[in-house]
PDB file of C-alpha atoms in Angstrom:
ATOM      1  CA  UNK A   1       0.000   0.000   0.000  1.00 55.00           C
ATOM      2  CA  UNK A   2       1.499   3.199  -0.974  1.00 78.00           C
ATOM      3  CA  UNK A   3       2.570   5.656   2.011  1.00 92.00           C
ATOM      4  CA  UNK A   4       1.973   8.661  -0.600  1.00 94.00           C
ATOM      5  CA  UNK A   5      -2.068   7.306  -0.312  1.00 95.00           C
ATOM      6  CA  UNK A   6      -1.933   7.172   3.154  1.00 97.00           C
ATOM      7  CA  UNK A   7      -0.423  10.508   3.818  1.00 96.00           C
ATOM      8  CA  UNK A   8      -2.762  12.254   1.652  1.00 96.00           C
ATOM      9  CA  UNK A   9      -5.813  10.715   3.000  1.00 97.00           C
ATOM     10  CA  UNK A  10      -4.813  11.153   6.698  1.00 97.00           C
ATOM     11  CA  UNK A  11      -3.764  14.514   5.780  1.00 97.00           C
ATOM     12  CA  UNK A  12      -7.399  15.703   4.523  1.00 97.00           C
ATOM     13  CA  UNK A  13      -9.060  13.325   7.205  1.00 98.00           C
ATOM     14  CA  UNK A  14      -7.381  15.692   9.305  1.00 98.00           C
ATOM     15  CA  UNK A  15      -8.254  18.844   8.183  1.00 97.00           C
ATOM     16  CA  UNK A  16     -11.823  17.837   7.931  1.00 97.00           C
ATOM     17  CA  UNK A  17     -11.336  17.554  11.667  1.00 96.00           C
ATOM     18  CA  UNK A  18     -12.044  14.094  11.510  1.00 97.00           C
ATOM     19  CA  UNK A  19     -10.620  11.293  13.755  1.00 96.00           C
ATOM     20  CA  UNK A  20     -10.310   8.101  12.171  1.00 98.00           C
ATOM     21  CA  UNK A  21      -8.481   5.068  13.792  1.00 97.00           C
ATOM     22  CA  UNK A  22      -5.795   3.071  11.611  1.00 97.00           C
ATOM     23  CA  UNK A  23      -8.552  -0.062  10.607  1.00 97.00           C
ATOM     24  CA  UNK A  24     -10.865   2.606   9.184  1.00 98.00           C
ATOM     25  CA  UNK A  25      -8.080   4.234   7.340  1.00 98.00           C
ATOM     26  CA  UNK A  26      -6.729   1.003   6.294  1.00 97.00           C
ATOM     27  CA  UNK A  27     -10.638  -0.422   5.022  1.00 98.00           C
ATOM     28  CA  UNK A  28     -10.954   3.059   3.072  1.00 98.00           C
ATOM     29  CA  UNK A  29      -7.357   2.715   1.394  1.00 98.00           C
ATOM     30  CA  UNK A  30      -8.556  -0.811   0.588  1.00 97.00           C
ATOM     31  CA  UNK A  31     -11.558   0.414  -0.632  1.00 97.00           C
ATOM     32  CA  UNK A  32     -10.462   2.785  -2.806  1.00 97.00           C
ATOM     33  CA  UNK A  33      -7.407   0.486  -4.349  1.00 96.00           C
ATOM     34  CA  UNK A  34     -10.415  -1.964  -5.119  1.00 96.00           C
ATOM     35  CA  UNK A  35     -12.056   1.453  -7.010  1.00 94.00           C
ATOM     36  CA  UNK A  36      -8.981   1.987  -9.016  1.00 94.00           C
ATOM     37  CA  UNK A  37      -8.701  -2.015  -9.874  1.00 94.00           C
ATOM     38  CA  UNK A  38     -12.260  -2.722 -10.953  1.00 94.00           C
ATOM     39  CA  UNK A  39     -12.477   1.063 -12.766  1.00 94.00           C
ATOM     40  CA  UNK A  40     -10.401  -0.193 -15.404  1.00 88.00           C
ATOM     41  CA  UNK A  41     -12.685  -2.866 -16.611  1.00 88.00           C
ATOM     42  CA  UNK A  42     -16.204  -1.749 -15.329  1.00 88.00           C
ATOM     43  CA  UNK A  43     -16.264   2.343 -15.674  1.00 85.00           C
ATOM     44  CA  UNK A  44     -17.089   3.174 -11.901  1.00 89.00           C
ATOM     45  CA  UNK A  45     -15.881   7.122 -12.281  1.00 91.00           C
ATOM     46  CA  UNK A  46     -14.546   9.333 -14.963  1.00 88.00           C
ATOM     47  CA  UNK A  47     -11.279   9.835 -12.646  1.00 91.00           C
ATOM     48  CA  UNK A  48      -8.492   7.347 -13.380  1.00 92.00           C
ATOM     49  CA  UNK A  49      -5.725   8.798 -11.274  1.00 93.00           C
ATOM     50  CA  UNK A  50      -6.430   6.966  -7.476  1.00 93.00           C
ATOM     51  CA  UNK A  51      -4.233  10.159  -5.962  1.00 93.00           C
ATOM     52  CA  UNK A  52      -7.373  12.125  -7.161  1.00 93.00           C
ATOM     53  CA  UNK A  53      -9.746   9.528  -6.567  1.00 94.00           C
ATOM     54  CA  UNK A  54      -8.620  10.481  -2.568  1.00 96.00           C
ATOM     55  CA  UNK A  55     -10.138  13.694  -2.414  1.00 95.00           C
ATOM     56  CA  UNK A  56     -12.993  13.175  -5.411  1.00 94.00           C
ATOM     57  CA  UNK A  57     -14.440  10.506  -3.981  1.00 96.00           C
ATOM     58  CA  UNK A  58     -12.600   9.599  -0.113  1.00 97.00           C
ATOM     59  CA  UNK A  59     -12.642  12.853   1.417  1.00 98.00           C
ATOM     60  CA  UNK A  60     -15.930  14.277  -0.582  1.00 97.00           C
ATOM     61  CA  UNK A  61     -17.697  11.327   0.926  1.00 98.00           C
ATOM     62  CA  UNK A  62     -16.030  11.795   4.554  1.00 98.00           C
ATOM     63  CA  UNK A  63     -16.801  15.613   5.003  1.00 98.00           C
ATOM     64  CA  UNK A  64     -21.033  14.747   5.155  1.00 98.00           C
ATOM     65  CA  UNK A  65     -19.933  12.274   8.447  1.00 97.00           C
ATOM     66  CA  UNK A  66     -20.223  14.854  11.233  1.00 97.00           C
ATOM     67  CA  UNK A  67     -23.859  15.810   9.615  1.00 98.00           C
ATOM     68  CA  UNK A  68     -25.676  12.779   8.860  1.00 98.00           C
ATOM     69  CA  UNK A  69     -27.820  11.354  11.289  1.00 96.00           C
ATOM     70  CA  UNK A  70     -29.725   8.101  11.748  1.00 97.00           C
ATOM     71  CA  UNK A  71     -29.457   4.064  12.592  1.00 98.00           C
ATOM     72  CA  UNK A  72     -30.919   3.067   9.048  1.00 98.00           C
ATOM     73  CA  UNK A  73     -29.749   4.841   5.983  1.00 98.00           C
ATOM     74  CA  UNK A  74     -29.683   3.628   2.160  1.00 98.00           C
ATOM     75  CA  UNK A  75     -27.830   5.454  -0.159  1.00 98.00           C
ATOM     76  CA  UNK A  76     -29.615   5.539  -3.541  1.00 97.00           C
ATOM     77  CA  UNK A  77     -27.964   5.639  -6.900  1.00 95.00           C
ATOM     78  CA  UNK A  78     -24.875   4.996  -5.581  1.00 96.00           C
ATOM     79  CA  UNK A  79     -22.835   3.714  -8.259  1.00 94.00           C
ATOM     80  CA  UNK A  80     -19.472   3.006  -6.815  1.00 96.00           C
ATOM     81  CA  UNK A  81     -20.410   2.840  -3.303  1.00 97.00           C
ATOM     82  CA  UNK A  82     -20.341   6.902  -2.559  1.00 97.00           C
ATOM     83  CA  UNK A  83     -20.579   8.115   0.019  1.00 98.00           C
ATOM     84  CA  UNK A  84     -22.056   4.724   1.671  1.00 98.00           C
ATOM     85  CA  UNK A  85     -18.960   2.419   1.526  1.00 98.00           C
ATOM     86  CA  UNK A  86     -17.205   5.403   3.512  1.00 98.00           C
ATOM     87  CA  UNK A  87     -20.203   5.251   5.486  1.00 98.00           C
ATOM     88  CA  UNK A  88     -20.362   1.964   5.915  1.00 98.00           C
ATOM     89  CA  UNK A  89     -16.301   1.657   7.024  1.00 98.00           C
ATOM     90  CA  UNK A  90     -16.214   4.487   9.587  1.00 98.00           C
ATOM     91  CA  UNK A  91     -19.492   3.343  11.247  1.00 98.00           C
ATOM     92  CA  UNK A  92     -20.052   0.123  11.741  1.00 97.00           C
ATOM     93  CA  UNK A  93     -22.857   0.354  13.891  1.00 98.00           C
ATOM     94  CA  UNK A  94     -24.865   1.450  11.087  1.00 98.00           C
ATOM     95  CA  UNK A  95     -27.315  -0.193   8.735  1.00 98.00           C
ATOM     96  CA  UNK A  96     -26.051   0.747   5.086  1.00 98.00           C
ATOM     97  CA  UNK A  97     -27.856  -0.116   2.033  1.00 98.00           C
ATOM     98  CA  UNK A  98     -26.983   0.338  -1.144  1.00 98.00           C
ATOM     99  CA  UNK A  99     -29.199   0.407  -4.134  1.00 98.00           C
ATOM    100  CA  UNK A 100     -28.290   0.971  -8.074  1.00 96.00           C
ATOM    101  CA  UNK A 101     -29.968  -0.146 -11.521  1.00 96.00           C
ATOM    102  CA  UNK A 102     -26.287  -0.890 -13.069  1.00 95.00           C
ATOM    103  CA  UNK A 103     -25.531  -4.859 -12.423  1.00 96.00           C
ATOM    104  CA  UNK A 104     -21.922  -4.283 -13.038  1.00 95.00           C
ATOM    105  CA  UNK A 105     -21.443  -1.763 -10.149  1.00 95.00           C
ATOM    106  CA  UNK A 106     -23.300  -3.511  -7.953  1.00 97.00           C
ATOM    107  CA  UNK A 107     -21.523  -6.795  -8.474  1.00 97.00           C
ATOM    108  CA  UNK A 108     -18.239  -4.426  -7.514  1.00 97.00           C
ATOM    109  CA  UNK A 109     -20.564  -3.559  -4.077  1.00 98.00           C
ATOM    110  CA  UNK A 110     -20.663  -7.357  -3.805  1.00 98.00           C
ATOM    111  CA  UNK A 111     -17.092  -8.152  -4.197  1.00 97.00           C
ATOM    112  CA  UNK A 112     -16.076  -5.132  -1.914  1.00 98.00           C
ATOM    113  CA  UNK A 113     -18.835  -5.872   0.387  1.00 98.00           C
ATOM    114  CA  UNK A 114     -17.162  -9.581   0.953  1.00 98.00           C
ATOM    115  CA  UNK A 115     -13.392  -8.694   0.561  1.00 98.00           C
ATOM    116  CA  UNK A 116     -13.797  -5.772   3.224  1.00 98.00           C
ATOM    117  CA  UNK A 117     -16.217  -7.711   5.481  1.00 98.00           C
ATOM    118  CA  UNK A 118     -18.799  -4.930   5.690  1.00 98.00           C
ATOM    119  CA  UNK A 119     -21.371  -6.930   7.875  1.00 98.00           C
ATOM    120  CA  UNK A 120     -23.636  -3.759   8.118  1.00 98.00           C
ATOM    121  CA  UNK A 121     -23.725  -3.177   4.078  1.00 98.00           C
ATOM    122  CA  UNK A 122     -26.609  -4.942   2.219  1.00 98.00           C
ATOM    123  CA  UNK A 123     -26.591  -4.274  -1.782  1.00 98.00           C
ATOM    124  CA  UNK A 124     -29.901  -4.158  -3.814  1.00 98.00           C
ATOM    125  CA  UNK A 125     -29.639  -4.181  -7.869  1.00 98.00           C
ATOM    126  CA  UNK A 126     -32.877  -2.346  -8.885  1.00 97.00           C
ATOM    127  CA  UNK A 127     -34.598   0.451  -9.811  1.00 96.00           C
ATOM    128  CA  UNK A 128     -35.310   2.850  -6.741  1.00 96.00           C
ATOM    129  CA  UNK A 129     -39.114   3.142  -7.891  1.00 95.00           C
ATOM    130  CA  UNK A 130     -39.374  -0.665  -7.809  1.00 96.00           C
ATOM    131  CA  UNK A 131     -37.868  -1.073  -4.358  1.00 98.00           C
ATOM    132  CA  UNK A 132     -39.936  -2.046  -1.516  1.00 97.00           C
ATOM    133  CA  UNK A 133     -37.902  -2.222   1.945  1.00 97.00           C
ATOM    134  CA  UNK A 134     -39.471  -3.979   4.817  1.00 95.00           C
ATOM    135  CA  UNK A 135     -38.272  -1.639   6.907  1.00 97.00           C
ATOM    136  CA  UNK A 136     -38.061   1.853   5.966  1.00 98.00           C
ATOM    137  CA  UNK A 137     -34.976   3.846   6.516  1.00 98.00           C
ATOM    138  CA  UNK A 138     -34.381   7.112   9.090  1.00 98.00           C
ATOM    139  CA  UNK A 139     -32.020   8.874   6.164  1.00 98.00           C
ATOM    140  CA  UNK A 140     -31.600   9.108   1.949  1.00 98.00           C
ATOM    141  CA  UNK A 141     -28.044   9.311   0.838  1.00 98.00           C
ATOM    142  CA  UNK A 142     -27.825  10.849  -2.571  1.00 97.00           C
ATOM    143  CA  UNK A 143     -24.916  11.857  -4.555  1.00 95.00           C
ATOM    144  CA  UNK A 144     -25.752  11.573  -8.236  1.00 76.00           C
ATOM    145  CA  UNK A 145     -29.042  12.207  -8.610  1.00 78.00           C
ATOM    146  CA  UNK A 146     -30.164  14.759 -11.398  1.00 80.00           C
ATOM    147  CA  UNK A 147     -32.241  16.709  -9.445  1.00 92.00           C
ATOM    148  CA  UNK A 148     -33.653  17.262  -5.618  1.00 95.00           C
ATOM    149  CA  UNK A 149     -37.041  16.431  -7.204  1.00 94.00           C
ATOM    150  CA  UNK A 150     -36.419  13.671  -8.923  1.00 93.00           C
ATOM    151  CA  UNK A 151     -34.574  12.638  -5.322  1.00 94.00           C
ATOM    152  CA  UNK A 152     -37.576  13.218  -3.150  1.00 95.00           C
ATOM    153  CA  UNK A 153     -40.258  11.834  -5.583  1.00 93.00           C
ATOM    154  CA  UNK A 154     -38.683   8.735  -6.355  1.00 94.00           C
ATOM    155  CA  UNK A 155     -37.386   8.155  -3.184  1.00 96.00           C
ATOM    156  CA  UNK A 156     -40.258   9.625  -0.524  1.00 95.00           C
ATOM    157  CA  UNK A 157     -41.740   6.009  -0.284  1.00 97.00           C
ATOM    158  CA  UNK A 158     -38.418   4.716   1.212  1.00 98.00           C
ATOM    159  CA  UNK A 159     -38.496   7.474   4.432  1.00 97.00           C
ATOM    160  CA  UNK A 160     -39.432   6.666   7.971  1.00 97.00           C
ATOM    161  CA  UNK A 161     -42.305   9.341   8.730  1.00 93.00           C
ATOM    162  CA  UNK A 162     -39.543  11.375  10.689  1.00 93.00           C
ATOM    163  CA  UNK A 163     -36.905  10.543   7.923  1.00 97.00           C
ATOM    164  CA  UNK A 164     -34.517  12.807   6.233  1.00 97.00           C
ATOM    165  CA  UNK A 165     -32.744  13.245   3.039  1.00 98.00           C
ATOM    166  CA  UNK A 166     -28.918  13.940   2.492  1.00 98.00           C
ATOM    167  CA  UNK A 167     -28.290  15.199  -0.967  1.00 97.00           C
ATOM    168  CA  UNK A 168     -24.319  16.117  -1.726  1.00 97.00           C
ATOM    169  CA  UNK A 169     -24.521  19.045  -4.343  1.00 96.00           C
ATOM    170  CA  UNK A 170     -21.735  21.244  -5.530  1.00 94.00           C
ATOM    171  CA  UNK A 171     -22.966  24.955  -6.175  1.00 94.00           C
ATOM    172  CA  UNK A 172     -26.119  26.084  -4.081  1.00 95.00           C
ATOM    173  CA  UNK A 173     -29.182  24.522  -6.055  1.00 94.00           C
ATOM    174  CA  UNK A 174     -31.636  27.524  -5.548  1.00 94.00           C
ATOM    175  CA  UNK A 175     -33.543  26.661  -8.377  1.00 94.00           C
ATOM    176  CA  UNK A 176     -33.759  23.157  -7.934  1.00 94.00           C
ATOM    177  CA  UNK A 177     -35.343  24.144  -4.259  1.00 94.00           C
ATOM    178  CA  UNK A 178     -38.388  26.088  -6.128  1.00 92.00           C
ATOM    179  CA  UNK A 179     -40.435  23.058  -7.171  1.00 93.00           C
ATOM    180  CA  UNK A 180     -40.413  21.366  -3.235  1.00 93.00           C
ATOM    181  CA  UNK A 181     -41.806  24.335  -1.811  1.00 88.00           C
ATOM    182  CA  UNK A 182     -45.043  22.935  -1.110  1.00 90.00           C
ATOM    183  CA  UNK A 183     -44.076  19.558   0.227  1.00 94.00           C
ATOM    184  CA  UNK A 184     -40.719  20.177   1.513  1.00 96.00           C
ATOM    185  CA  UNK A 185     -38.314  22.089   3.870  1.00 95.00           C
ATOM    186  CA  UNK A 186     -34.340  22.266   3.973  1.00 95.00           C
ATOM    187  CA  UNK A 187     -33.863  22.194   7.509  1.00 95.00           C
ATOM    188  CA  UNK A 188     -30.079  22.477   7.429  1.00 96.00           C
ATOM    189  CA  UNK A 189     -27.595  23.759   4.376  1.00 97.00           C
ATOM    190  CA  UNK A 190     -23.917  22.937   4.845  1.00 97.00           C
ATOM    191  CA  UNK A 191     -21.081  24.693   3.001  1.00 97.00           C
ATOM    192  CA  UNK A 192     -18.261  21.260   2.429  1.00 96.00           C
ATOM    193  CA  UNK A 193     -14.593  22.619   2.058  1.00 95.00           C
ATOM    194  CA  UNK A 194     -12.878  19.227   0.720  1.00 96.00           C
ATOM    195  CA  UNK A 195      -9.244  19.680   1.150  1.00 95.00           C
ATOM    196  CA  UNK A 196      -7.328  19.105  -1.872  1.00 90.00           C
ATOM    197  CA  UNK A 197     -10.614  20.362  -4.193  1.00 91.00           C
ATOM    198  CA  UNK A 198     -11.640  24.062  -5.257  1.00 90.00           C
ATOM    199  CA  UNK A 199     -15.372  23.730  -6.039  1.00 89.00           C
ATOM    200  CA  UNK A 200     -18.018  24.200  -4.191  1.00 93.00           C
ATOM    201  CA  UNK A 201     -19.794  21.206  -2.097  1.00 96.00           C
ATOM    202  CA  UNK A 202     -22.844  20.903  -0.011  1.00 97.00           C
ATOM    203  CA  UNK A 203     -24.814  18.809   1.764  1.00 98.00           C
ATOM    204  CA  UNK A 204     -28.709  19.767   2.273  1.00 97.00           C
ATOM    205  CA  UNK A 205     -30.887  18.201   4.843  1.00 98.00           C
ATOM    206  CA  UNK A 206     -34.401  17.966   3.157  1.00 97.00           C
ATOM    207  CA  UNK A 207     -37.539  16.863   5.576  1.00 95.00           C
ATOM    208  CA  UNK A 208     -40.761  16.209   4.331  1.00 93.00           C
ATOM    209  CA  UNK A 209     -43.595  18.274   5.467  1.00 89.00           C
ATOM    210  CA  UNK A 210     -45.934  17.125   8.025  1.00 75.00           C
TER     211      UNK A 210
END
């Protein structure tokens, strides 16, 4: 494992004031080494280089953990496994799901799942609109979806009644706020500053009306 990784990601671990012991560093450098390996072949991200694939995808998923609250959470369209892998590796005594349509990332979710020995990860290949959970889940992790609407419509059926959603966005999305008005209420708006990366990042914190 190369120290240069390590470094870098305990470096911006660090200055997101975080506090991570050495097995979760060491399950999120393995993580993100089994990225890099299975990118090749099955197109998990646009960003080749794993140095960048530290702060793109490690530390962009790691600045939401002081924010996001709940037992139960299911991160939808995940692709890859952001942010719910890094989820699922600094908190163990969570319930992570992770649901995508794309059988070839979610057999990488499988093979990460049982190389990394995630106990508290469960995988589901499907559409979000056709999946029923037994159980529904106290938070919605989003990172790729196209818009907050299409977010809280086609995932409002998943949400405890005192459920919340998490939705990682880069600028401010005022106008994509205009059309939940009526149904829904960002309770909290945090500004992300992801060391090693200029843009903006935030996380909103979306509640359904009562």
């Amino acid at each position: 494992m190369s120290t240069q990784l390590r470094d870098r990601l305990e470096t911006g671990v660090t200055k997101l004031g975080l506090e991570l012991d050495s097995d979760r560093i060491d399950g999120l450098l393995a993580y993100i080494q089994l990225f890099d390996k299975w990118n090749k072949a099955y197109n998990l991200s646009a960003i080749r280089n794993i140095e960048d694939m530290i702060s793109r995808h490690l530390l962009d998923s790691l600045a939401i953990m002081p924010f996001v609250e709940g037992q139960r959470l299911i991160d939808v369209g995940t692709g890859g496994g952001l942010p719910g892998i890094p989820m699922a590796i600094c908190h163990p005594e969570r319930d992570v799901h992770l649901l995508d349509s794309n059988g070839k990332k979610t057999r990488f979710l499988f093979q990460v799942k049982t190389e990394l020995k995630l106990d508290n990860v469960q995988v589901h290949n499907c559409r979000v609109e056709s999946y029923q959970p037994q159980e529904l889940f106290d938070g919605v992790m989003s990172r790729a979806f196209a818009s907050l609407e299409d977010m809280t419509q086609g995932c409002r059926h998943l949400l405890k009644e005192n459920g919340r959603f998490w939705a990682m966005k880069g600028i401010y999305p005022t106008d994509e706020l205009k059309p939940l008005q009526k149904h829904y209420i960002v309770a909290n708006s945090h500004a992300l500053m992801i060391p090693g990366e200029e843009g903006e990042r935030h996380l909103l914190e979306i509640h359904p009306l009562k």
